[in-house]
CSV table of N, CA and C in Angstrom, one decimal:
chain,number,residue,atom,x,y,z
A,1,MET,N,-9.7,5.7,-21.7
A,1,MET,CA,-9.9,5.2,-20.3
A,1,MET,C,-8.6,4.5,-19.8
A,2,ARG,N,-8.1,3.6,-20.6
A,2,ARG,CA,-7.0,2.8,-20.2
A,2,ARG,C,-5.7,3.7,-20.0
A,3,MET,N,-5.6,4.7,-20.9
A,3,MET,CA,-4.5,5.6,-20.8
A,3,MET,C,-4.6,6.4,-19.5
A,4,THR,N,-5.8,6.9,-19.2
A,4,THR,CA,-6.0,7.7,-18.0
A,4,THR,C,-5.6,6.9,-16.7
A,5,LEU,N,-6.0,5.6,-16.6
A,5,LEU,CA,-5.7,4.8,-15.5
A,5,LEU,C,-4.2,4.6,-15.4
A,6,LEU,N,-3.5,4.4,-16.5
A,6,LEU,CA,-2.1,4.2,-16.5
A,6,LEU,C,-1.4,5.5,-16.0
A,7,PHE,N,-1.9,6.7,-16.5
A,7,PHE,CA,-1.4,8.0,-16.0
A,7,PHE,C,-1.5,8.1,-14.5
A,8,LEU,N,-2.8,7.8,-14.0
A,8,LEU,CA,-3.0,7.9,-12.6
A,8,LEU,C,-2.1,7.0,-11.8
A,9,LEU,N,-1.9,5.8,-12.2
A,9,LEU,CA,-1.0,4.8,-11.6
A,9,LEU,C,0.4,5.4,-11.6
A,10,PHE,N,0.9,5.9,-12.7
A,10,PHE,CA,2.2,6.4,-12.8
A,10,PHE,C,2.4,7.6,-11.9
A,11,ALA,N,1.4,8.5,-11.9
A,11,ALA,CA,1.5,9.7,-11.1
A,11,ALA,C,1.5,9.4,-9.6
A,12,SER,N,0.8,8.4,-9.2
A,12,SER,CA,0.8,8.0,-7.8
A,12,SER,C,2.1,7.5,-7.4
A,13,VAL,N,2.8,6.8,-8.3
A,13,VAL,CA,4.1,6.2,-8.0
A,13,VAL,C,5.1,7.4,-7.8
A,14,ILE,N,5.0,8.3,-8.7
A,14,ILE,CA,6.0,9.5,-8.7
A,14,ILE,C,5.7,10.3,-7.4
A,15,MET,N,4.5,10.5,-7.1
A,15,MET,CA,4.2,11.4,-5.9
A,15,MET,C,4.2,10.7,-4.6
A,16,SER,N,4.6,9.4,-4.6
A,16,SER,CA,4.6,8.7,-3.3
A,16,SER,C,5.6,9.3,-2.4
A,17,CYS,N,5.4,9.1,-1.1
A,17,CYS,CA,6.1,9.9,-0.1
A,17,CYS,C,6.9,8.8,0.7
A,18,ASP,N,8.1,8.9,0.7
A,18,ASP,CA,9.0,8.0,1.6
A,18,ASP,C,9.7,8.9,2.5
A,19,LYS,N,9.7,8.6,3.8
A,19,LYS,CA,10.3,9.4,4.8
A,19,LYS,C,11.8,9.7,4.5
A,20,GLU,N,12.5,8.7,4.1
A,20,GLU,CA,14.0,8.9,3.8
A,20,GLU,C,14.2,9.8,2.6
A,21,GLU,N,13.4,9.5,1.6
A,21,GLU,CA,13.5,10.4,0.4
A,21,GLU,C,13.0,11.8,0.7
A,22,GLU,N,12.0,12.0,1.4
A,22,GLU,CA,11.4,13.3,1.7
A,22,GLU,C,12.4,14.1,2.5
A,23,MET,N,13.2,13.5,3.3
A,23,MET,CA,14.2,14.3,4.1
A,23,MET,C,15.2,14.9,3.2
A,24,GLN,N,15.4,14.4,2.0
A,24,GLN,CA,16.4,14.8,1.1
A,24,GLN,C,15.8,15.7,-0.1
A,25,LYS,N,14.5,15.8,-0.2
A,25,LYS,CA,14.0,16.6,-1.3
A,25,LYS,C,12.8,17.5,-0.8
A,26,GLU,N,12.5,18.5,-1.6
A,26,GLU,CA,11.4,19.4,-1.3
A,26,GLU,C,10.1,18.7,-1.8
A,27,GLY,N,9.1,18.8,-1.1
A,27,GLY,CA,7.8,18.3,-1.6
A,27,GLY,C,6.7,18.3,-0.6
A,28,ASN,N,5.5,18.0,-1.0
A,28,ASN,CA,4.4,17.9,-0.1
A,28,ASN,C,4.0,16.5,0.0
A,29,CYS,N,4.0,16.0,1.3
A,29,CYS,CA,3.6,14.6,1.5
A,29,CYS,C,3.2,14.5,3.0
A,30,LEU,N,2.3,13.4,3.2
A,30,LEU,CA,1.9,13.0,4.5
A,30,LEU,C,1.7,11.5,4.4
A,31,THR,N,2.4,10.8,5.3
A,31,THR,CA,2.3,9.4,5.4
A,31,THR,C,2.0,8.9,6.9
A,32,ALA,N,1.5,7.8,7.0
A,32,ALA,CA,1.2,7.2,8.4
A,32,ALA,C,0.9,5.7,8.2
A,33,VAL,N,0.8,5.1,9.3
A,33,VAL,CA,0.3,3.7,9.4
A,33,VAL,C,-1.0,3.7,10.3
A,34,ILE,N,-2.1,3.3,9.7
A,34,ILE,CA,-3.4,3.3,10.4
A,34,ILE,C,-3.8,1.9,10.7
A,35,ASN,N,-3.7,1.5,12.0
A,35,ASN,CA,-4.1,0.2,12.4
A,35,ASN,C,-3.4,-0.9,11.5
A,36,GLY,N,-2.1,-0.6,11.2
A,36,GLY,CA,-1.2,-1.5,10.5
A,36,GLY,C,-1.3,-1.4,9.0
A,37,GLU,N,-2.1,-0.5,8.5
A,37,GLU,CA,-2.3,-0.2,7.0
A,37,GLU,C,-1.6,1.1,6.6
A,38,GLU,N,-0.8,1.0,5.6
A,38,GLU,CA,-0.1,2.2,5.1
A,38,GLU,C,-1.0,3.2,4.5
A,39,PHE,N,-0.8,4.5,4.9
A,39,PHE,CA,-1.5,5.6,4.3
A,39,PHE,C,-0.5,6.6,3.7
A,40,THR,N,-0.6,6.8,2.4
A,40,THR,CA,0.2,7.8,1.7
A,40,THR,C,-0.7,8.7,1.0
A,41,ALA,N,-0.7,10.0,1.4
A,41,ALA,CA,-1.6,11.0,0.8
A,41,ALA,C,-1.3,11.2,-0.6
A,42,GLU,N,-2.3,11.3,-1.4
A,42,GLU,CA,-2.1,11.7,-2.8
A,42,GLU,C,-1.9,13.2,-3.0
A,43,THR,N,-2.5,14.0,-2.1
A,43,THR,CA,-2.3,15.4,-2.0
A,43,THR,C,-2.2,15.8,-0.6
A,44,THR,N,-1.3,16.8,-0.4
A,44,THR,CA,-1.0,17.3,1.0
A,44,THR,C,-0.9,18.8,0.9
A,45,THR,N,-1.6,19.5,1.8
A,45,THR,CA,-1.6,20.9,1.8
A,45,THR,C,-1.4,21.4,3.2
A,46,GLY,N,-0.8,22.6,3.3
A,46,GLY,CA,-0.6,23.3,4.6
A,46,GLY,C,-1.1,24.7,4.4
A,47,THR,N,-1.9,25.1,5.3
A,47,THR,CA,-2.6,26.5,5.2
A,47,THR,C,-2.5,27.2,6.6
A,48,PHE,N,-2.0,28.4,6.6
A,48,PHE,CA,-2.1,29.2,7.8
A,48,PHE,C,-3.3,30.2,7.6
A,49,SER,N,-4.1,30.4,8.7
A,49,SER,CA,-5.1,31.4,8.7
A,49,SER,C,-5.0,32.1,10.0
A,50,ILE,N,-5.6,33.2,10.1
A,50,ILE,CA,-5.6,34.0,11.4
A,50,ILE,C,-7.0,34.2,11.9
A,51,SER,N,-7.2,33.8,13.1
A,51,SER,CA,-8.5,34.0,13.8
A,51,SER,C,-8.4,35.1,14.8
A,52,SER,N,-9.3,36.1,14.6
A,52,SER,CA,-9.3,37.3,15.5
A,52,SER,C,-10.5,37.4,16.3
A,53,VAL,N,-10.4,37.5,17.6
A,53,VAL,CA,-11.6,37.7,18.5
A,53,VAL,C,-11.4,38.9,19.3
A,54,ASN,N,-12.4,39.8,19.4
A,54,ASN,CA,-12.3,41.0,20.2
A,54,ASN,C,-13.0,40.7,21.6
A,55,TYR,N,-12.1,40.5,22.6
A,55,TYR,CA,-12.6,40.2,23.9
A,55,TYR,C,-12.8,41.5,24.7
A,56,GLU,N,-14.0,41.7,25.3
A,56,GLU,CA,-14.3,42.9,26.0
A,56,GLU,C,-13.2,43.0,27.2
A,57,GLY,N,-12.6,44.1,27.2
A,57,GLY,CA,-11.6,44.4,28.2
A,57,GLY,C,-10.2,43.9,27.9
A,58,LEU,N,-10.1,43.0,27.0
A,58,LEU,CA,-8.7,42.5,26.6
A,58,LEU,C,-8.3,42.9,25.2
A,59,GLY,N,-9.2,43.4,24.4
A,59,GLY,CA,-8.9,43.9,23.1
A,59,GLY,C,-8.9,42.7,22.1
A,60,VAL,N,-8.3,42.9,20.9
A,60,VAL,CA,-8.3,41.9,19.9
A,60,VAL,C,-7.2,40.9,20.2
A,61,GLN,N,-7.6,39.6,20.2
A,61,GLN,CA,-6.6,38.5,20.4
A,61,GLN,C,-6.5,37.7,19.0
A,62,GLU,N,-5.3,37.5,18.5
A,62,GLU,CA,-5.2,36.8,17.3
A,62,GLU,C,-4.5,35.5,17.5
A,63,THR,N,-5.0,34.5,16.9
A,63,THR,CA,-4.4,33.1,16.9
A,63,THR,C,-4.2,32.7,15.5
A,64,ARG,N,-3.0,32.2,15.3
A,64,ARG,CA,-2.6,31.7,14.0
A,64,ARG,C,-3.0,30.2,14.0
A,65,ILE,N,-3.8,29.8,13.0
A,65,ILE,CA,-4.2,28.4,12.8
A,65,ILE,C,-3.5,27.8,11.7
A,66,LEU,N,-2.8,26.7,11.9
A,66,LEU,CA,-2.2,25.9,10.9
A,66,LEU,C,-2.9,24.6,10.7
A,67,THR,N,-3.3,24.4,9.4
A,67,THR,CA,-4.0,23.1,9.1
A,67,THR,C,-3.1,22.4,8.1
A,68,ILE,N,-2.8,21.1,8.4
A,68,ILE,CA,-2.2,20.2,7.4
A,68,ILE,C,-3.1,19.1,7.1
A,69,LEU,N,-3.4,18.9,5.8
A,69,LEU,CA,-4.4,18.0,5.3
A,69,LEU,C,-3.7,17.0,4.3
A,70,GLY,N,-3.8,15.7,4.5
A,70,GLY,CA,-3.4,14.7,3.6
A,70,GLY,C,-4.6,13.9,3.1
A,71,THR,N,-4.8,13.8,1.8
A,71,THR,CA,-6.0,13.2,1.3
A,71,THR,C,-5.7,12.1,0.3
A,72,ILE,N,-6.5,11.0,0.3
A,72,ILE,CA,-6.5,10.0,-0.7
A,72,ILE,C,-7.9,10.0,-1.3
A,73,VAL,N,-8.1,10.1,-2.6
A,73,VAL,CA,-9.4,10.1,-3.2
A,73,VAL,C,-9.6,8.7,-3.8
A,74,ASP,N,-10.6,8.0,-3.4
A,74,ASP,CA,-10.9,6.7,-3.9
A,74,ASP,C,-11.8,6.8,-5.1
A,75,LEU,N,-11.4,6.2,-6.2
A,75,LEU,CA,-12.1,6.3,-7.5
A,75,LEU,C,-13.5,5.7,-7.4
A,76,SER,N,-13.8,4.9,-6.4
A,76,SER,CA,-15.1,4.3,-6.3
A,76,SER,C,-16.0,5.1,-5.5
A,77,GLY,N,-15.6,6.3,-5.1
A,77,GLY,CA,-16.5,7.3,-4.5
A,77,GLY,C,-16.3,7.6,-3.0
A,78,GLY,N,-15.1,8.0,-2.6
A,78,GLY,CA,-14.9,8.3,-1.2
A,78,GLY,C,-13.6,9.0,-1.1
A,79,THR,N,-13.3,9.5,0.1
A,79,THR,CA,-12.0,10.1,0.5
A,79,THR,C,-11.6,9.6,1.8
A,80,GLU,N,-10.3,9.5,2.0
A,80,GLU,CA,-9.7,9.1,3.2
A,80,GLU,C,-8.7,10.2,3.5
A,81,SER,N,-8.7,10.7,4.8
A,81,SER,CA,-7.8,11.9,5.0
A,81,SER,C,-7.3,11.9,6.5
A,82,ILE,N,-6.2,12.5,6.7
A,82,ILE,CA,-5.7,12.9,8.0
A,82,ILE,C,-5.5,14.4,8.0
A,83,THR,N,-6.1,15.0,9.1
A,83,THR,CA,-6.0,16.4,9.3
A,83,THR,C,-5.3,16.7,10.6
A,84,LEU,N,-4.3,17.6,10.6
A,84,LEU,CA,-3.6,18.0,11.8
A,84,LEU,C,-3.9,19.6,11.8
A,85,SER,N,-4.5,20.0,12.9
A,85,SER,CA,-4.8,21.5,13.0
A,85,SER,C,-4.2,22.0,14.4
A,86,PHE,N,-3.6,23.1,14.3
A,86,PHE,CA,-3.0,23.8,15.5
A,86,PHE,C,-3.4,25.2,15.5
A,87,GLY,N,-3.9,25.6,16.7
A,87,GLY,CA,-4.2,27.0,16.9
A,87,GLY,C,-3.4,27.5,18.0
A,88,CYS,N,-2.3,28.2,17.7
A,88,CYS,CA,-1.3,28.5,18.7
A,88,CYS,C,-0.8,30.0,18.6
A,89,THR,N,-0.5,30.6,19.7
A,89,THR,CA,0.2,31.9,19.6
A,89,THR,C,1.7,31.6,19.3
A,90,GLU,N,2.3,30.5,19.8
A,90,GLU,CA,3.6,30.1,19.5
A,90,GLU,C,3.6,28.6,19.3
A,91,PHE,N,4.5,28.1,18.4
A,91,PHE,CA,4.6,26.7,18.1
A,91,PHE,C,5.8,26.1,18.8
A,92,ASP,N,5.6,25.2,19.8
A,92,ASP,CA,6.7,24.5,20.4
A,92,ASP,C,7.1,23.4,19.4
A,93,PRO,N,8.4,22.9,19.6
A,93,PRO,CA,8.8,21.8,18.7
A,93,PRO,C,8.0,20.6,18.9
A,94,GLU,N,7.5,20.3,20.2
A,94,GLU,CA,6.7,19.1,20.4
A,94,GLU,C,5.3,19.6,21.0
A,95,LEU,N,4.3,19.2,20.3
A,95,LEU,CA,2.9,19.5,20.7
A,95,LEU,C,2.2,18.2,21.2
A,96,ASN,N,1.9,18.1,22.4
A,96,ASN,CA,1.3,16.9,23.0
A,96,ASN,C,-0.2,17.2,23.2
A,97,ILE,N,-1.1,16.5,22.6
A,97,ILE,CA,-2.5,16.8,22.7
A,97,ILE,C,-3.1,16.7,24.1
A,98,ALA,N,-2.5,15.9,24.9
A,98,ALA,CA,-2.9,15.7,26.3
A,98,ALA,C,-2.4,16.8,27.2
A,99,LYS,N,-1.4,17.5,26.9
A,99,LYS,CA,-0.8,18.5,27.8
A,99,LYS,C,-0.8,19.9,27.2
A,100,LEU,N,-1.7,20.3,26.3
A,100,LEU,CA,-1.7,21.6,25.8
A,100,LEU,C,-2.3,22.6,26.8
A,101,ASP,N,-1.8,23.8,26.8
A,101,ASP,CA,-2.3,24.8,27.7
A,101,ASP,C,-3.2,25.8,26.9
A,102,SER,N,-3.6,26.8,27.5
A,102,SER,CA,-4.5,27.7,26.9
A,102,SER,C,-3.9,28.5,25.7
A,103,GLY,N,-2.6,28.5,25.6
A,103,GLY,CA,-1.9,29.2,24.6
A,103,GLY,C,-1.9,28.5,23.3
A,104,CYS,N,-2.3,27.2,23.3
A,104,CYS,CA,-2.2,26.4,22.1
A,104,CYS,C,-3.3,25.3,22.1
A,105,GLY,N,-4.0,25.2,21.0
A,105,GLY,CA,-5.0,24.1,20.9
A,105,GLY,C,-4.6,23.2,19.7
A,106,MET,N,-5.0,22.0,19.7
A,106,MET,CA,-4.6,21.1,18.6
A,106,MET,C,-5.7,20.1,18.4
A,107,SER,N,-5.9,19.7,17.2
A,107,SER,CA,-6.9,18.7,16.8
A,107,SER,C,-6.2,17.8,15.7
A,108,MET,N,-6.4,16.5,15.9
A,108,MET,CA,-5.9,15.5,14.9
A,108,MET,C,-7.0,14.6,14.6
A,109,THR,N,-7.3,14.4,13.3
A,109,THR,CA,-8.4,13.5,12.9
A,109,THR,C,-8.0,12.6,11.8
A,110,TYR,N,-8.6,11.4,11.7
A,110,TYR,CA,-8.6,10.5,10.6
A,110,TYR,C,-10.0,10.3,10.2
A,111,SER,N,-10.3,10.4,8.9
A,111,SER,CA,-11.6,10.2,8.4
A,111,SER,C,-11.6,9.3,7.1
A,112,ASP,N,-12.6,8.5,7.0
A,112,ASP,CA,-12.8,7.7,5.8
A,112,ASP,C,-14.2,7.8,5.4
A,113,PHE,N,-14.5,8.7,4.4
A,113,PHE,CA,-15.8,9.0,4.0
A,113,PHE,C,-16.2,8.3,2.7
A,114,SER,N,-17.3,7.6,2.7
A,114,SER,CA,-17.8,6.9,1.5
A,114,SER,C,-19.0,7.6,1.0
A,115,PHE,N,-18.9,8.1,-0.3
A,115,PHE,CA,-20.1,8.8,-0.9
A,115,PHE,C,-21.2,7.8,-1.2
A,116,SER,N,-20.8,6.5,-1.5
A,116,SER,CA,-21.8,5.5,-1.9
A,116,SER,C,-22.4,4.9,-0.6
A,117,ASN,N,-21.7,5.0,0.5
A,117,ASN,CA,-22.3,4.4,1.8
A,117,ASN,C,-22.0,5.4,2.9
A,118,PRO,N,-22.7,6.5,3.0
A,118,PRO,CA,-22.3,7.5,4.0
A,118,PRO,C,-22.5,7.0,5.5
A,119,ASN,N,-23.3,6.0,5.7
A,119,ASN,CA,-23.5,5.4,7.0
A,119,ASN,C,-22.3,4.6,7.4
A,120,GLY,N,-21.5,4.2,6.4
A,120,GLY,CA,-20.3,3.4,6.7
A,120,GLY,C,-19.1,4.2,6.9
A,121,SER,N,-19.2,5.6,6.8
A,121,SER,CA,-18.1,6.5,7.0
A,121,SER,C,-17.6,6.5,8.4
A,122,ILE,N,-16.4,6.8,8.6
A,122,ILE,CA,-15.8,6.9,10.0
A,122,ILE,C,-15.1,8.2,10.2
A,123,VAL,N,-15.1,8.7,11.4
A,123,VAL,CA,-14.4,9.9,11.8
A,123,VAL,C,-13.7,9.5,13.2
A,124,VAL,N,-12.4,9.7,13.3
A,124,VAL,CA,-11.7,9.4,14.5
A,124,VAL,C,-11.0,10.7,15.0
A,125,GLU,N,-11.4,11.2,16.2
A,125,GLU,CA,-10.8,12.4,16.8
A,125,GLU,C,-9.7,11.9,17.8
A,126,ALA,N,-8.6,12.5,17.7
A,126,ALA,CA,-7.5,12.0,18.6
A,126,ALA,C,-7.8,12.4,20.1
A,127,VAL,N,-7.5,11.4,20.9
A,127,VAL,CA,-7.6,11.7,22.4
A,127,VAL,C,-6.2,11.7,23.0
A,128,ASP,N,-5.3,11.1,22.3
A,128,ASP,CA,-3.9,11.1,22.7
A,128,ASP,C,-3.0,11.2,21.5
A,129,GLY,N,-1.9,11.9,21.6
A,129,GLY,CA,-1.0,12.0,20.5
A,129,GLY,C,0.0,13.1,20.6
A,130,ILE,N,1.0,13.0,19.8
A,130,ILE,CA,2.1,14.0,19.8
A,130,ILE,C,2.5,14.4,18.4
A,131,VAL,N,2.8,15.6,18.2
A,131,VAL,CA,3.4,16.1,16.9
A,131,VAL,C,4.7,16.7,17.2
A,132,ASP,N,5.8,16.2,16.6
A,132,ASP,CA,7.1,16.8,16.7
A,132,ASP,C,7.4,17.6,15.4
A,133,ILE,N,7.5,18.9,15.6
A,133,ILE,CA,7.8,19.8,14.5
A,133,ILE,C,9.3,19.9,14.3
A,134,GLU,N,9.8,19.3,13.2
A,134,GLU,CA,11.3,19.3,13.0
A,134,GLU,C,11.8,20.6,12.3
A,135,GLU,N,10.9,21.2,11.5
A,135,GLU,CA,11.2,22.4,10.7
A,135,GLU,C,10.0,23.2,10.5
A,136,LEU,N,10.1,24.5,10.9
A,136,LEU,CA,9.0,25.4,10.6
A,136,LEU,C,9.6,26.7,10.2
A,137,THR,N,9.4,27.0,8.9
A,137,THR,CA,9.8,28.3,8.3
A,137,THR,C,8.6,29.0,7.8
A,138,GLU,N,8.7,30.2,7.3
A,138,GLU,CA,7.6,30.9,6.8
A,138,GLU,C,6.9,30.2,5.7
A,139,GLY,N,7.5,29.4,4.9
A,139,GLY,CA,6.9,28.7,3.8
A,139,GLY,C,6.9,27.2,3.8
A,140,LYS,N,7.3,26.6,4.9
A,140,LYS,CA,7.4,25.1,5.0
A,140,LYS,C,7.3,24.6,6.4
A,141,ILE,N,6.7,23.4,6.5
A,141,ILE,CA,6.7,22.7,7.8
A,141,ILE,C,7.0,21.2,7.6
A,142,ARG,N,7.7,20.6,8.5
A,142,ARG,CA,8.0,19.2,8.4
A,142,ARG,C,8.1,18.6,9.8
A,143,GLY,N,7.6,17.4,10.0
A,143,GLY,CA,7.6,16.8,11.3
A,143,GLY,C,7.0,15.4,11.3
A,144,THR,N,6.9,14.9,12.5
A,144,THR,CA,6.3,13.5,12.7
A,144,THR,C,5.2,13.6,13.7
A,145,PHE,N,4.3,12.6,13.7
A,145,PHE,CA,3.2,12.6,14.5
A,145,PHE,C,2.7,11.1,14.8
A,146,PHE,N,1.9,11.0,15.8
A,146,PHE,CA,1.1,9.8,16.1
A,146,PHE,C,0.0,10.2,16.9
A,147,PHE,N,-1.1,9.4,16.8
A,147,PHE,CA,-2.3,9.7,17.7
A,147,PHE,C,-3.2,8.4,17.7
A,148,SER,N,-4.1,8.4,18.7
A,148,SER,CA,-5.0,7.4,18.8
A,148,SER,C,-6.4,7.9,19.2
A,149,GLY,N,-7.4,7.2,18.8
A,149,GLY,CA,-8.8,7.7,19.2
A,149,GLY,C,-9.8,6.6,18.8
A,150,GLU,N,-11.0,6.9,19.0
A,150,GLU,CA,-12.1,5.9,18.6
A,150,GLU,C,-13.0,6.5,17.6
A,151,ASP,N,-13.6,5.7,16.8
A,151,ASP,CA,-14.6,6.2,15.8
A,151,ASP,C,-16.0,6.2,16.5
A,152,GLN,N,-17.0,6.6,15.8
A,152,GLN,CA,-18.3,6.7,16.4
A,152,GLN,C,-18.9,5.4,16.9
A,153,ASP,N,-18.3,4.3,16.5
A,153,ASP,CA,-18.8,3.0,16.9
A,153,ASP,C,-18.0,2.4,18.1
A,154,GLY,N,-17.0,3.2,18.5
A,154,GLY,CA,-16.1,2.7,19.6
A,154,GLY,C,-14.9,1.9,19.2
A,155,GLN,N,-14.7,1.8,17.9
A,155,GLN,CA,-13.5,1.0,17.4
A,155,GLN,C,-12.2,1.9,17.6
A,156,THR,N,-11.2,1.4,18.2
A,156,THR,CA,-9.9,2.1,18.4
A,156,THR,C,-9.1,2.2,17.1
A,157,TYR,N,-8.5,3.3,16.8
A,157,TYR,CA,-7.6,3.5,15.7
A,157,TYR,C,-6.3,4.1,16.2
A,158,ASN,N,-5.2,3.5,15.8
A,158,ASN,CA,-3.9,3.9,16.1
A,158,ASN,C,-3.2,4.4,14.9
A,159,VAL,N,-2.9,5.7,14.8
A,159,VAL,CA,-2.2,6.3,13.7
A,159,VAL,C,-0.8,6.5,14.1
A,160,THR,N,0.1,5.7,13.6
A,160,THR,CA,1.5,5.7,14.0
A,160,THR,C,2.4,6.0,12.8
A,161,ASP,N,3.7,6.2,13.1
A,161,ASP,CA,4.7,6.5,12.1
A,161,ASP,C,4.4,7.6,11.2
A,162,GLY,N,3.7,8.6,11.7
A,162,GLY,CA,3.2,9.7,10.8
A,162,GLY,C,4.4,10.6,10.5
A,163,PHE,N,4.4,11.1,9.2
A,163,PHE,CA,5.4,12.0,8.7
A,163,PHE,C,4.7,13.0,7.8
A,164,PHE,N,5.1,14.3,7.9
A,164,PHE,CA,4.6,15.3,6.9
A,164,PHE,C,5.6,16.3,6.6
A,165,GLU,N,5.5,16.8,5.4
A,165,GLU,CA,6.4,17.8,4.9
A,165,GLU,C,5.6,18.6,3.8
A,166,THR,N,5.3,19.8,4.0
A,166,THR,CA,4.5,20.6,3.1
A,166,THR,C,4.8,22.0,3.1
A,167,THR,N,4.5,22.7,2.0
A,167,THR,CA,4.6,24.1,1.9
A,167,THR,C,3.4,24.7,2.6
A,168,ILE,N,3.5,25.9,3.1
A,168,ILE,CA,2.4,26.5,3.8
A,168,ILE,C,1.9,27.7,3.0
A,169,ASN,N,0.6,27.7,2.7
A,169,ASN,CA,0.0,28.8,2.0
A,169,ASN,C,-0.7,29.7,3.1
A,170,GLU,N,-0.7,31.0,2.8
A,170,GLU,CA,-1.4,31.9,3.7
A,170,GLU,C,-2.6,32.5,3.0
């Protein structure tokens, strides 16, 4: 047990994500500051999927959906995560949640789920925010983000200084 905890501590230090370091190396990471508290994902994934809808008279319309997920698993029984999802026909370098048009949709959420106390869990949907995509290739995406929103109890959350870099799986 002691050795396992030491390994987990050592692994989390190695996998920590620093913006300056990440700019210089390849890797999967997502970091942010949530209401003044540091958030550094233990795991980060990027996934592309394709949604096809057959509209009568318009034919099949395809939208590529990109989801970036950064997660921290709490050993006491919960998960904390930030999810950035984009459904766009084309990706602009800057995606502003308040000014998106019909060619692009975006969702940003922060959640803190407790298995031991599900009623104490929170979900925050962004009502304002921007994602700046610094690099987007077939296998990788990197950028910065911020957003704000309220949880189900009306408490405001500000997610600032967000940074992500991840490989993209299809």
